[in-house]
Structures are given as C-alpha cells and as structure tokens.
Short mmCIF file of N, CA and C in Angstrom, two decimals:
data_model
loop_
_atom_site.label_atom_id
_atom_site.label_comp_id
_atom_site.label_asym_id
_atom_site.label_seq_id
_atom_site.Cartn_x
_atom_site.Cartn_y
_atom_site.Cartn_z
N MET A 1 1.13 17.82 -29.90
CA MET A 1 1.72 16.72 -29.30
C MET A 1 2.70 17.29 -28.43
N ALA A 2 2.39 16.80 -27.07
CA ALA A 2 3.27 17.34 -25.89
C ALA A 2 4.00 15.71 -25.47
N LEU A 3 5.32 16.26 -24.41
CA LEU A 3 5.35 15.41 -23.71
C LEU A 3 4.82 15.54 -22.38
N ILE A 4 4.10 14.37 -22.15
CA ILE A 4 3.18 14.27 -20.73
C ILE A 4 4.17 13.42 -19.69
N VAL A 5 4.17 14.22 -18.40
CA VAL A 5 4.87 13.58 -16.89
C VAL A 5 3.65 12.69 -16.04
N GLN A 6 3.23 11.70 -16.37
CA GLN A 6 2.16 11.80 -15.25
C GLN A 6 3.12 10.41 -13.75
N LYS A 7 2.26 11.06 -12.55
CA LYS A 7 2.96 10.62 -11.21
C LYS A 7 1.99 9.64 -10.69
N PHE A 8 1.87 8.72 -10.28
CA PHE A 8 0.65 7.81 -9.79
C PHE A 8 1.29 7.10 -8.60
N GLY A 9 0.86 7.05 -7.36
CA GLY A 9 1.03 6.20 -6.01
C GLY A 9 0.26 6.28 -5.18
N GLY A 10 0.32 5.06 -4.54
CA GLY A 10 -0.49 5.61 -3.10
C GLY A 10 -1.83 4.48 -3.58
N THR A 11 -2.76 5.46 -3.33
CA THR A 11 -4.55 4.91 -3.58
C THR A 11 -4.55 4.86 -4.97
N SER A 12 -3.76 5.39 -5.94
CA SER A 12 -3.89 5.62 -7.51
C SER A 12 -3.48 4.21 -8.00
N VAL A 13 -3.01 3.81 -7.16
CA VAL A 13 -1.96 2.12 -7.49
C VAL A 13 -2.15 0.95 -6.34
N ALA A 14 -3.26 1.08 -5.75
CA ALA A 14 -3.16 0.28 -4.36
C ALA A 14 -4.67 -0.69 -4.76
N SER A 15 -5.33 -0.86 -5.64
CA SER A 15 -5.82 -1.74 -6.09
C SER A 15 -6.02 -2.33 -7.36
N PRO A 16 -6.83 -3.22 -7.87
CA PRO A 16 -6.79 -3.73 -9.17
C PRO A 16 -7.68 -2.59 -10.06
N GLU A 17 -8.76 -2.01 -9.60
CA GLU A 17 -9.46 -0.95 -10.13
C GLU A 17 -8.98 0.19 -10.40
N ALA A 18 -8.09 0.62 -9.07
CA ALA A 18 -7.39 2.03 -9.68
C ALA A 18 -6.19 1.94 -10.80
N ARG A 19 -5.41 1.11 -10.58
CA ARG A 19 -4.56 0.37 -11.69
C ARG A 19 -5.07 0.71 -13.07
N GLU A 20 -6.43 0.21 -13.11
CA GLU A 20 -7.32 -0.06 -14.38
C GLU A 20 -7.48 1.80 -14.55
N ALA A 21 -7.99 2.48 -13.82
CA ALA A 21 -8.46 3.60 -13.92
C ALA A 21 -6.83 4.39 -14.50
N LEU A 22 -5.51 3.97 -13.83
CA LEU A 22 -4.65 4.80 -13.96
C LEU A 22 -4.40 4.45 -15.80
N VAL A 23 -4.46 2.64 -15.96
CA VAL A 23 -3.78 3.04 -17.60
C VAL A 23 -5.02 3.21 -18.59
N SER A 24 -6.41 3.78 -17.87
CA SER A 24 -7.22 4.70 -18.88
C SER A 24 -6.72 5.81 -19.43
N LYS A 25 -6.38 6.77 -18.27
CA LYS A 25 -5.63 7.83 -18.32
C LYS A 25 -4.62 8.18 -18.82
N VAL A 26 -3.60 6.97 -19.10
CA VAL A 26 -2.33 6.93 -20.12
C VAL A 26 -2.72 6.69 -21.54
N LYS A 27 -3.80 5.76 -21.76
CA LYS A 27 -4.38 5.50 -23.01
C LYS A 27 -4.66 6.71 -23.72
N ALA A 28 -5.65 7.49 -22.40
CA ALA A 28 -5.93 8.72 -23.48
C ALA A 28 -5.26 9.71 -23.92
N GLU A 29 -4.35 10.02 -23.01
CA GLU A 29 -3.25 10.75 -23.45
C GLU A 29 -2.70 10.29 -24.58
N ARG A 30 -2.12 9.25 -24.73
CA ARG A 30 -1.40 8.53 -25.58
C ARG A 30 -2.60 8.51 -27.28
N GLU A 31 -3.67 8.62 -27.18
CA GLU A 31 -4.95 8.39 -27.77
C GLU A 31 -5.04 10.11 -28.83
N ASP A 32 -4.48 10.66 -27.62
CA ASP A 32 -3.96 12.44 -28.27
C ASP A 32 -2.97 12.39 -28.93
N GLY A 33 -2.47 11.80 -29.11
CA GLY A 33 -1.08 12.09 -29.69
C GLY A 33 0.03 12.46 -29.07
N ASN A 34 0.12 12.37 -27.27
CA ASN A 34 0.90 12.59 -26.44
C ASN A 34 1.89 11.28 -26.36
N THR A 35 3.39 11.70 -25.66
CA THR A 35 4.11 10.91 -25.46
C THR A 35 4.05 11.05 -23.93
N VAL A 36 4.10 9.74 -22.95
CA VAL A 36 3.81 9.84 -21.88
C VAL A 36 4.93 9.00 -20.92
N ILE A 37 4.86 10.36 -20.10
CA ILE A 37 6.23 9.11 -19.14
C ILE A 37 5.45 8.86 -17.88
N LEU A 38 5.79 7.63 -17.56
CA LEU A 38 4.88 7.39 -16.33
C LEU A 38 5.74 6.58 -15.34
N VAL A 39 5.32 7.72 -14.14
CA VAL A 39 6.52 7.25 -12.85
C VAL A 39 5.43 6.73 -11.94
N VAL A 40 5.76 5.33 -11.14
CA VAL A 40 4.79 5.00 -10.44
C VAL A 40 5.71 4.82 -9.42
N SER A 41 4.73 5.29 -8.03
CA SER A 41 5.59 5.82 -6.75
C SER A 41 5.27 4.42 -5.67
N ALA A 42 5.20 4.73 -4.30
CA ALA A 42 4.68 3.45 -3.77
C ALA A 42 3.47 2.68 -3.30
N MET A 43 2.83 1.91 -3.57
CA MET A 43 1.64 1.48 -3.26
C MET A 43 0.83 1.92 -2.10
N GLY A 44 -0.37 2.11 -1.95
CA GLY A 44 -0.65 2.72 -0.62
C GLY A 44 -1.24 0.85 -0.06
N ARG A 45 -0.93 1.25 1.29
CA ARG A 45 -0.68 0.76 2.25
C ARG A 45 -1.34 1.37 3.62
N SER A 46 -2.61 2.47 3.11
CA SER A 46 -2.54 3.46 4.21
C SER A 46 -2.62 2.74 5.62
N GLY A 47 -1.95 3.26 6.81
CA GLY A 47 -2.01 2.37 8.01
C GLY A 47 -1.06 1.37 8.17
N ALA A 48 -0.39 0.94 7.44
CA ALA A 48 0.66 -0.16 7.22
C ALA A 48 1.89 0.60 7.91
N PRO A 49 2.36 0.18 8.77
CA PRO A 49 3.58 0.44 9.50
C PRO A 49 4.99 0.78 8.49
N ASP A 50 4.87 0.51 7.00
CA ASP A 50 5.97 0.76 6.78
C ASP A 50 5.21 1.91 5.46
N ALA A 51 4.46 1.89 5.18
CA ALA A 51 4.13 3.02 4.47
C ALA A 51 4.61 4.03 4.67
N THR A 52 4.51 4.80 3.49
CA THR A 52 5.49 6.21 3.27
C THR A 52 4.93 7.29 4.09
N ASP A 53 3.40 7.88 4.32
CA ASP A 53 2.19 8.48 5.32
C ASP A 53 2.87 7.92 6.20
N THR A 54 2.39 6.98 6.69
CA THR A 54 2.91 6.26 8.56
C THR A 54 4.39 6.02 9.06
N LEU A 55 5.27 6.68 7.74
CA LEU A 55 6.24 7.01 8.12
C LEU A 55 6.80 8.79 8.61
N LEU A 56 6.14 9.19 7.55
CA LEU A 56 6.26 11.00 7.55
C LEU A 56 5.71 11.10 9.28
N GLY A 57 4.77 10.41 9.28
CA GLY A 57 3.48 10.85 10.55
C GLY A 57 4.32 10.47 11.47
N LEU A 58 4.98 9.15 12.16
CA LEU A 58 5.85 9.17 13.10
C LEU A 58 7.16 10.36 12.95
N LEU A 59 7.62 10.49 12.08
CA LEU A 59 8.71 11.10 12.05
C LEU A 59 7.74 12.69 12.39
N GLY A 60 7.03 13.41 11.95
CA GLY A 60 6.19 14.42 12.67
C GLY A 60 5.75 14.31 14.17
N ASP A 61 5.40 13.41 14.48
CA ASP A 61 5.29 13.34 16.27
C ASP A 61 6.15 13.21 16.74
N LEU A 62 7.57 12.40 16.82
CA LEU A 62 8.78 12.66 17.42
C LEU A 62 8.97 14.16 17.37
N ALA A 63 9.07 14.54 16.49
CA ALA A 63 9.64 15.72 16.25
C ALA A 63 8.66 16.79 17.41
N SER A 64 7.73 16.27 17.46
CA SER A 64 6.55 17.07 18.70
C SER A 64 6.80 17.10 19.65
N GLY A 65 7.09 16.00 19.99
CA GLY A 65 7.38 15.22 21.19
C GLY A 65 8.77 15.65 21.83
N ILE A 66 9.77 15.69 20.87
CA ILE A 66 10.87 16.36 21.48
C ILE A 66 10.83 17.36 21.16
N GLY A 67 9.66 18.49 20.85
CA GLY A 67 10.32 20.02 20.80
C GLY A 67 10.75 20.64 19.50
N THR A 68 11.25 19.95 18.53
CA THR A 68 12.00 20.57 17.36
C THR A 68 11.67 20.20 15.98
N ASP A 69 12.25 20.81 14.80
CA ASP A 69 11.68 20.81 13.43
C ASP A 69 12.50 19.39 12.67
N ILE A 70 11.85 18.77 11.72
CA ILE A 70 12.32 18.20 10.67
C ILE A 70 12.86 19.00 9.82
N ASP A 71 14.32 18.59 9.53
CA ASP A 71 14.87 19.52 8.13
C ASP A 71 15.10 18.69 6.92
N GLY A 72 14.70 19.44 6.10
CA GLY A 72 13.93 18.98 4.80
C GLY A 72 15.40 17.35 4.35
N ARG A 73 16.21 17.59 4.25
CA ARG A 73 16.97 16.28 3.99
C ARG A 73 16.42 15.15 5.07
N THR A 74 16.06 15.16 6.65
CA THR A 74 15.54 14.04 7.22
C THR A 74 14.37 13.61 6.49
N ALA A 75 13.16 14.66 6.64
CA ALA A 75 11.99 14.26 5.91
C ALA A 75 12.34 13.39 4.65
N ASP A 76 12.98 14.14 3.40
CA ASP A 76 13.09 13.26 1.90
C ASP A 76 13.84 12.16 2.50
N LEU A 77 15.01 11.45 3.65
CA LEU A 77 15.15 10.26 3.90
C LEU A 77 14.20 9.06 4.28
N MET A 78 13.28 10.24 4.72
CA MET A 78 12.06 9.07 5.35
C MET A 78 11.35 8.83 4.59
N ALA A 79 11.08 9.93 3.59
CA ALA A 79 10.14 9.65 2.52
C ALA A 79 10.43 8.69 1.49
N SER A 80 12.28 8.83 1.36
CA SER A 80 12.37 7.81 0.48
C SER A 80 12.35 6.04 0.96
N CYS A 81 12.92 6.40 2.32
CA CYS A 81 12.45 4.65 2.59
C CYS A 81 10.84 3.86 2.54
N GLY A 82 10.15 4.89 2.64
CA GLY A 82 8.84 4.01 2.33
C GLY A 82 8.77 4.11 0.92
N GLU A 83 8.98 4.84 0.02
CA GLU A 83 9.05 4.59 -1.30
C GLU A 83 10.19 3.16 -2.01
N THR A 84 11.25 2.85 -1.05
CA THR A 84 11.64 1.83 -1.48
C THR A 84 10.99 0.69 -0.48
N ILE A 85 10.58 0.43 0.42
CA ILE A 85 9.89 -0.36 1.24
C ILE A 85 8.63 -0.75 0.04
#
C-alpha cells in the first residue's frame, strides 16, 4: 500500500472523455490498495487568452522583445494567474 499523488491539468481535464480516463487511473490505483491524493490543475483551453500556457508564452515573447530574462518568481506569478483563472 502506497500513498500516490496524481496531478492532472490542461488537456487531461479538458473534455468529458479525458476526465473519464482520469477517473479510471485514480480507480485503478485505489483498487491496487493505494491511497490517492488527486490534484487538479487548470482546465485545458489551448490558445485561449487566459490559459496558463498562453500567459507564459506571452511572458516569454515579452522578455525576448525587450532582451531580458524572466526570473523564476515572475514566471511563477504568471503561472499562478493562469491556474487561478
């Protein structure tokens, strides 16, 4: 018996079919006698203006355009905005 942490987000929770697959994976671990902690992240909306990947891409484009690097704290803040939205 183990403690399993499973994190899903993006395309793995974007559609009903994908969510059914997620449930199957969690059930399989539980049937094997494992305890599961499930973490669900942002829903996939690739290309949407408020999607996490879109926000991080815009941040990268901005950094390239002004000739600078983005520090980890700023990238984390931008990622958290996408997760919250």
